[in-house]
Amino acid sequence: MPHKVFLTRLKLTDFRNYAALSLDLDQRHVVLTGENGAGKTNLMEAVSLLSPGRGLRRAAYADVARVGAPDGFSVFAVVDGMEGPVEIGTGTQGTEEGQSRRLRLNGTPARTVDELTDHLRVLWLTPAMDGLFTGPSVDRRRFLDRLVLSLDPEHGRRASEFDRAMRSRNRLLAEFRPDSAWLSALEREMAGLGVSMELARQEMLGLLTALVERSQSNATFPSARLALAGFLDDCRGLPAYDLEERYIAMLAEGRARDAAAGRTLDGPHRSDLLIRHQEKDMEAERCSTGEQKALLIGLVLAHARLVGDMTGHAPVLLLDEIAAHLDQGRRAALFDLVDALGGQAFMTGTDRAMFEALGERGHYLTVANGRVSG
């Protein structure tokens, strides 16, 4: 059983519709119930900011601060984490667009937000992800990269540096006579970063596929078969050096085409995650809405289990409206699976009765108009 990571305190200041909030928690799962718009998802969004990135809504920081708040927002949490108890404080100052995020660990400024992954891993499933299988490929890439980031904190840095180098190449290609030596240097940098990103994605899919196959016989939710396509598809299995040289050649040969298009047309930013319903041997986008929801739940739970197995520490799970559209039997099975992961989960719903099967394993809170009561 992985070590349990859990929040023991959560304090919000000027966060969304919360002027101020202080919650004392324990190891139990946190169940937030209340009407739509009460602030349940806002609270979970605050917890998601205990991980690198912009949280489960990917919102601009200026949009997160409560309307009229003069000094931005703050989120403070006490966590029994991967390296022991830790106090985490994050937030912003001011309300202008482009503001930066601040992070303090045990009262000391952190060098980067990636340090959060030393203390906890936060994973989530929200209703906005229900269109993952039928939406644009960028959503599936973002989903996959979050999976990778939970095990490889450097993945986010590589992706950011690749995007920076690619934007520089695009700007250079727009010039009348671009400097070929500078282009070559940028393309070599892109190749090193891009291939590393793609290999990390492939490794994650391999680990997740192996775990799904091991647990397929007693699965409550359907299994997903995963594959990656759209970048270096004909080069699978080659050493990293050969992949980099192949990508460098592709970029050099595609300069005129990319200049005409105004963007780079080959690279890891063009990859797509292909997902099939394994038991039905059917593309996920062709499955019914209910089957897609069940498939997504199974995939997220499998990934959470993988994170626990690989790190030795169970992740914190954020499951927004997770019980909706599930019958009573499947809800009970879901709660058992979540509990068996060994971590703390935050779950939301409009009706507390939907969580009856969770029993005493849950810490039940009611949310109304930015206020939380026990």
Coordinates of C-alpha atoms in Angstrom, one line a residue:
M1 CA 0.0 0.0 0.0
P2 CA 1.5 3.4 -1.0
H3 CA 2.1 6.0 1.7
K4 CA -1.0 8.1 2.2
V5 CA -0.6 11.8 1.4
F6 CA -3.4 14.0 2.7
L7 CA -4.3 17.6 3.5
T8 CA -4.9 18.5 7.2
R9 CA -5.7 22.2 6.6
L10 CA -6.8 24.3 3.8
K11 CA -7.1 28.1 3.9
L12 CA -8.2 30.4 1.0
T13 CA -8.1 34.1 0.8
D14 CA -9.9 36.0 -2.1
F15 CA -10.1 32.8 -4.2
R16 CA -13.0 32.8 -6.6
N17 CA -16.2 33.2 -4.5
Y18 CA -14.3 32.7 -1.2
A19 CA -13.4 35.8 0.6
A20 CA -11.9 33.7 3.4
L21 CA -12.1 30.0 4.2
S22 CA -10.4 27.8 6.7
L23 CA -10.9 24.0 6.8
D24 CA -9.5 21.4 9.2
L25 CA -9.3 18.0 7.5
D26 CA -8.0 14.5 8.3
Q27 CA -7.2 11.4 6.4
R28 CA -10.8 10.8 5.3
H29 CA -12.0 11.5 1.8
V30 CA -13.6 15.0 1.5
V31 CA -17.1 15.0 0.1
L32 CA -18.4 18.5 -1.0
T33 CA -22.1 18.7 -1.7
G34 CA -24.3 21.7 -2.6
E35 CA -26.2 23.3 -5.4
N36 CA -24.5 24.1 -8.7
G37 CA -22.6 27.4 -8.5
A38 CA -22.1 27.1 -4.8
G39 CA -18.3 26.9 -5.0
K40 CA -17.6 23.2 -4.8
T41 CA -15.4 23.1 -8.0
N42 CA -13.7 26.4 -6.9
L43 CA -12.5 24.7 -3.7
M44 CA -11.1 21.8 -5.7
E45 CA -9.4 24.2 -8.1
A46 CA -7.6 25.6 -5.1
V47 CA -6.3 22.2 -4.2
S48 CA -5.2 21.6 -7.8
L49 CA -2.9 24.6 -7.5
L50 CA -0.9 22.6 -5.1
S51 CA 0.7 21.1 -8.2
P52 CA 2.6 22.7 -11.1
G53 CA 0.6 24.5 -13.7
R54 CA -2.6 26.6 -13.7
G55 CA -4.8 24.1 -12.1
L56 CA -7.8 22.1 -13.3
R57 CA -9.4 25.0 -15.1
R58 CA -6.2 26.3 -16.6
A59 CA -7.4 29.8 -15.7
A60 CA -5.5 33.0 -15.9
Y61 CA -4.5 34.0 -12.4
A62 CA -6.3 37.3 -12.7
D63 CA -9.5 35.4 -13.2
V64 CA -9.0 33.3 -10.1
A65 CA -8.8 36.2 -7.7
R66 CA -12.2 37.2 -6.2
V67 CA -13.8 40.1 -8.0
G68 CA -12.8 43.3 -6.3
A69 CA -9.9 41.7 -4.3
P70 CA -7.0 44.3 -4.3
D71 CA -4.2 41.9 -3.6
G72 CA -4.7 38.8 -5.7
F73 CA -5.5 35.4 -4.1
S74 CA -3.7 33.0 -1.8
V75 CA -4.0 29.3 -1.1
F76 CA -2.4 27.8 2.0
A77 CA -2.4 24.1 2.9
V78 CA -0.8 21.9 5.5
V79 CA 0.0 18.5 3.9
D80 CA 1.2 15.3 5.4
G81 CA 3.3 14.8 2.3
M82 CA 5.9 12.6 0.6
E83 CA 8.7 14.1 2.7
G84 CA 6.7 14.5 5.9
P85 CA 4.5 17.4 7.0
V86 CA 4.9 20.6 4.9
E87 CA 3.2 24.0 4.7
I88 CA 2.5 25.2 1.2
G89 CA 1.5 28.7 0.3
T90 CA 0.8 29.9 -3.2
G91 CA -0.9 32.8 -4.8
T92 CA -0.5 36.1 -6.6
Q93 CA -0.3 39.8 -5.9
G94 CA -2.4 42.3 -7.8
T95 CA -5.0 41.5 -10.4
E96 CA -3.4 42.4 -13.7
E97 CA -3.0 39.9 -16.6
G98 CA 0.4 38.3 -16.8
Q99 CA 1.1 38.3 -13.1
S100 CA 3.4 35.6 -11.8
R101 CA 2.7 33.0 -9.2
R102 CA 4.4 32.9 -5.9
L103 CA 5.2 29.7 -3.9
R104 CA 6.5 29.2 -0.4
L105 CA 7.3 25.9 1.2
N106 CA 7.5 26.0 5.0
G107 CA 7.7 29.7 4.8
T108 CA 10.6 29.8 2.4
P109 CA 10.3 30.9 -1.3
A110 CA 10.6 28.0 -3.7
R111 CA 12.9 28.2 -6.7
T112 CA 10.3 26.7 -9.0
V113 CA 6.8 25.3 -8.8
D114 CA 8.2 21.9 -9.8
E115 CA 9.3 21.6 -6.1
L116 CA 5.6 20.8 -5.3
T117 CA 6.1 17.4 -6.8
D118 CA 8.5 16.6 -4.0
H119 CA 5.6 16.7 -1.6
L120 CA 2.5 15.6 -3.3
R121 CA 1.0 14.6 -6.7
V122 CA -2.5 15.9 -7.5
L123 CA -4.6 14.3 -10.2
W124 CA -8.1 15.2 -11.3
L125 CA -11.2 14.3 -13.3
T126 CA -13.7 17.0 -14.2
P127 CA -16.9 17.2 -16.3
A128 CA -14.9 19.4 -18.7
M129 CA -12.9 16.3 -19.6
D130 CA -15.9 14.4 -20.8
G131 CA -15.3 15.5 -24.3
L132 CA -11.7 14.2 -24.3
F133 CA -12.3 11.5 -26.8
T134 CA -14.2 13.5 -29.3
G135 CA -12.5 16.9 -28.9
P136 CA -9.4 18.3 -30.5
S137 CA -6.0 16.6 -30.3
V138 CA -4.6 19.4 -28.2
D139 CA -6.9 18.3 -25.3
R140 CA -5.6 14.7 -25.5
R141 CA -2.0 15.9 -25.6
R142 CA -2.5 18.1 -22.6
F143 CA -4.2 15.2 -20.8
L144 CA -1.3 12.9 -21.6
D145 CA 1.3 15.4 -20.6
R146 CA -0.4 15.8 -17.2
L147 CA -0.1 12.0 -16.8
V148 CA 3.6 12.2 -17.7
L149 CA 4.3 15.2 -15.5
S150 CA 2.9 13.3 -12.4
L151 CA 5.9 10.9 -12.8
D152 CA 8.4 13.0 -14.5
P153 CA 8.5 16.6 -13.2
E154 CA 11.0 17.6 -15.8
H155 CA 8.5 17.0 -18.6
G156 CA 6.9 20.4 -18.1
R157 CA 10.2 22.2 -18.4
R158 CA 11.1 20.3 -21.6
A159 CA 7.7 21.2 -23.1
S160 CA 8.1 24.9 -22.2
E161 CA 11.6 25.1 -23.7
F162 CA 10.5 23.3 -26.8
D163 CA 7.6 25.8 -27.3
R164 CA 10.0 28.7 -26.8
A165 CA 12.5 27.3 -29.4
M166 CA 9.7 26.5 -31.8
R167 CA 8.3 30.1 -31.6
S168 CA 11.8 31.5 -32.2
R169 CA 12.2 29.3 -35.3
N170 CA 8.8 30.4 -36.6
R171 CA 9.7 34.1 -36.2
L172 CA 13.0 33.5 -37.9
L173 CA 11.4 31.7 -40.8
A174 CA 9.2 34.7 -41.3
E175 CA 12.2 36.9 -42.1
F176 CA 13.2 37.5 -45.8
R177 CA 16.6 35.8 -45.5
P178 CA 16.7 33.9 -42.2
D179 CA 20.1 33.0 -40.7
S180 CA 20.6 29.3 -41.6
A181 CA 23.1 28.8 -38.8
W182 CA 20.7 30.1 -36.2
L183 CA 17.9 28.0 -37.7
S184 CA 20.1 24.9 -37.5
A185 CA 20.9 25.7 -33.8
L186 CA 17.2 26.1 -33.0
E187 CA 16.2 22.9 -34.8
R188 CA 18.9 20.9 -33.0
E189 CA 17.6 22.2 -29.7
M190 CA 14.0 21.4 -30.7
A191 CA 15.1 17.9 -31.7
G192 CA 16.7 17.1 -28.4
L193 CA 13.7 18.4 -26.4
G194 CA 11.0 17.1 -28.8
V195 CA 12.3 13.6 -28.9
S196 CA 12.7 13.5 -25.1
M197 CA 9.1 14.6 -24.8
E198 CA 7.9 11.9 -27.1
L199 CA 9.9 9.2 -25.5
A200 CA 8.6 10.2 -22.1
R201 CA 5.0 10.0 -23.4
Q202 CA 5.7 6.6 -24.9
E203 CA 7.2 5.3 -21.7
M204 CA 4.1 6.5 -19.8
L205 CA 1.8 4.7 -22.2
G206 CA 3.8 1.5 -21.9
L207 CA 3.7 1.6 -18.1
L208 CA 0.0 2.4 -18.1
T209 CA -0.9 -0.3 -20.6
A210 CA 1.0 -2.9 -18.6
L211 CA -0.9 -2.0 -15.5
V212 CA -4.2 -2.1 -17.3
E213 CA -3.5 -5.5 -18.7
R214 CA -2.6 -6.9 -15.3
S215 CA -5.8 -5.7 -13.7
Q216 CA -8.2 -6.2 -16.6
S217 CA -9.7 -9.4 -15.4
N218 CA -11.4 -7.8 -12.4
A219 CA -12.0 -4.3 -13.8
T220 CA -15.2 -2.5 -12.7
F221 CA -14.7 0.1 -15.5
P222 CA -13.7 -0.7 -19.1
S223 CA -10.1 -0.8 -20.0
A224 CA -8.4 1.6 -22.5
R225 CA -5.9 0.6 -25.1
L226 CA -3.6 3.5 -25.7
A227 CA -1.3 4.5 -28.6
L228 CA 0.5 7.6 -29.8
A229 CA 0.5 8.9 -33.4
G230 CA 1.4 11.9 -35.4
F231 CA 5.1 12.3 -34.8
L232 CA 8.0 10.0 -36.0
D233 CA 5.5 7.2 -36.4
D234 CA 7.7 5.3 -38.8
C235 CA 10.7 5.5 -36.4
R236 CA 9.5 3.6 -33.4
G237 CA 12.2 1.7 -31.6
L238 CA 15.1 3.7 -32.9
P239 CA 17.7 5.0 -30.4
A240 CA 17.2 8.6 -29.2
Y241 CA 20.2 9.9 -31.2
D242 CA 18.8 8.5 -34.4
L243 CA 15.4 10.0 -33.7
E244 CA 16.9 13.4 -33.1
E245 CA 18.8 13.2 -36.4
R246 CA 15.7 12.2 -38.2
Y247 CA 13.7 15.1 -36.7
I248 CA 16.5 17.6 -37.5
A249 CA 16.4 16.5 -41.1
M250 CA 12.6 16.8 -41.2
L251 CA 12.8 20.4 -39.9
A252 CA 15.5 21.4 -42.3
E253 CA 13.6 19.9 -45.3
G254 CA 10.4 21.6 -44.1
R255 CA 11.6 25.1 -43.8
A256 CA 10.0 26.5 -46.9
R257 CA 6.7 24.7 -46.2
D258 CA 6.7 25.9 -42.6
A259 CA 7.5 29.4 -43.6
A260 CA 4.6 29.4 -46.0
A261 CA 2.3 28.0 -43.3
G262 CA 3.6 30.4 -40.6
R263 CA 4.1 27.5 -38.1
T264 CA 6.1 24.4 -37.6
L265 CA 4.1 21.4 -39.0
D266 CA 6.2 18.5 -37.6
G267 CA 6.9 17.8 -34.0
P268 CA 5.6 16.5 -30.6
H269 CA 3.0 19.3 -30.7
R270 CA 1.3 17.4 -33.5
S271 CA 1.0 14.1 -31.6
D272 CA -2.3 12.6 -30.8
L273 CA -3.3 10.1 -28.1
L274 CA -5.4 7.3 -29.6
I275 CA -7.7 5.6 -27.2
R276 CA -9.8 2.4 -27.8
H277 CA -12.4 0.6 -25.7
Q278 CA -10.4 -2.6 -25.2
E279 CA -13.2 -5.0 -24.4
K280 CA -15.2 -3.8 -27.4
D281 CA -12.2 -3.1 -29.6
M282 CA -13.8 0.2 -30.6
E283 CA -12.4 3.7 -30.9
A284 CA -13.3 5.7 -27.8
E285 CA -14.9 8.5 -29.9
R286 CA -17.4 6.0 -31.3
C287 CA -18.6 4.7 -27.9
S288 CA -21.7 6.0 -26.2
T289 CA -21.5 8.9 -23.8
G290 CA -21.9 6.5 -20.8
E291 CA -19.2 4.2 -22.1
Q292 CA -16.8 7.2 -22.7
K293 CA -17.4 8.4 -19.1
A294 CA -16.7 4.9 -17.7
L295 CA -13.7 4.6 -19.9
L296 CA -12.3 7.9 -18.7
I297 CA -12.9 7.0 -15.0
G298 CA -11.1 3.7 -15.5
L299 CA -8.2 5.4 -17.2
V300 CA -7.8 8.1 -14.5
L301 CA -8.0 5.5 -11.7
A302 CA -5.4 3.3 -13.4
H303 CA -3.1 6.2 -13.7
A304 CA -3.6 7.1 -10.0
R305 CA -2.6 3.5 -9.1
L306 CA 0.4 3.7 -11.4
V307 CA 1.6 6.9 -9.6
G308 CA 1.2 5.2 -6.3
D309 CA 3.1 2.2 -7.4
M310 CA 5.9 4.1 -9.0
T311 CA 6.4 6.8 -6.4
G312 CA 5.4 4.9 -3.3
H313 CA 3.0 7.7 -2.4
A314 CA -0.7 7.8 -3.2
P315 CA -1.8 10.9 -5.2
V316 CA -4.4 13.3 -4.0
L317 CA -7.5 12.8 -6.3
L318 CA -9.9 15.5 -7.3
L319 CA -13.1 14.0 -8.7
D320 CA -15.6 16.6 -9.7
E321 CA -19.2 15.4 -10.1
I322 CA -17.9 11.9 -10.1
A323 CA -21.0 10.2 -9.0
A324 CA -23.3 11.7 -11.5
H325 CA -24.6 9.4 -14.3
L326 CA -23.4 6.3 -12.3
D327 CA -25.9 3.8 -10.9
Q328 CA -25.9 2.8 -7.3
G329 CA -23.8 -0.3 -7.8
R330 CA -21.2 1.3 -9.9
R331 CA -20.9 4.3 -7.4
A332 CA -20.2 1.8 -4.6
A333 CA -17.6 0.1 -6.7
L334 CA -16.0 3.4 -7.6
F335 CA -15.7 4.5 -3.9
D336 CA -14.1 1.1 -3.1
L337 CA -11.6 1.6 -5.9
V338 CA -10.8 5.1 -4.9
D339 CA -10.3 4.1 -1.3
A340 CA -8.1 1.1 -2.3
L341 CA -5.7 3.5 -4.0
G342 CA -4.6 4.6 -0.5
G343 CA -4.8 8.3 -0.9
Q344 CA -7.1 11.2 -0.1
A345 CA -9.8 12.1 -2.6
F346 CA -11.9 15.2 -2.9
M347 CA -15.3 14.5 -4.4
T348 CA -18.2 16.8 -5.3
G349 CA -21.9 16.3 -6.0
T350 CA -25.3 18.0 -5.6
D351 CA -26.8 15.3 -3.4
R352 CA -25.1 13.7 -0.3
A353 CA -27.2 10.6 -0.8
M354 CA -25.1 9.7 -3.8
F355 CA -22.2 9.1 -1.5
E356 CA -24.0 6.9 0.9
A357 CA -21.9 3.9 0.0
L358 CA -18.7 5.7 1.1
G359 CA -20.0 5.7 4.7
E360 CA -17.6 6.7 7.4
R361 CA -14.7 6.9 5.0
G362 CA -15.9 10.3 4.0
H363 CA -15.7 13.8 5.6
Y364 CA -18.9 15.4 4.5
L365 CA -19.1 19.2 4.0
T366 CA -21.9 21.4 2.6
V367 CA -21.0 24.3 0.3
A368 CA -23.3 27.3 -0.1
N369 CA -22.5 30.7 -1.4
G370 CA -18.8 30.5 -0.8
R371 CA -19.2 29.1 2.7
V372 CA -18.5 25.6 3.9
S373 CA -20.2 23.9 6.9
G374 CA -19.8 20.4 8.4

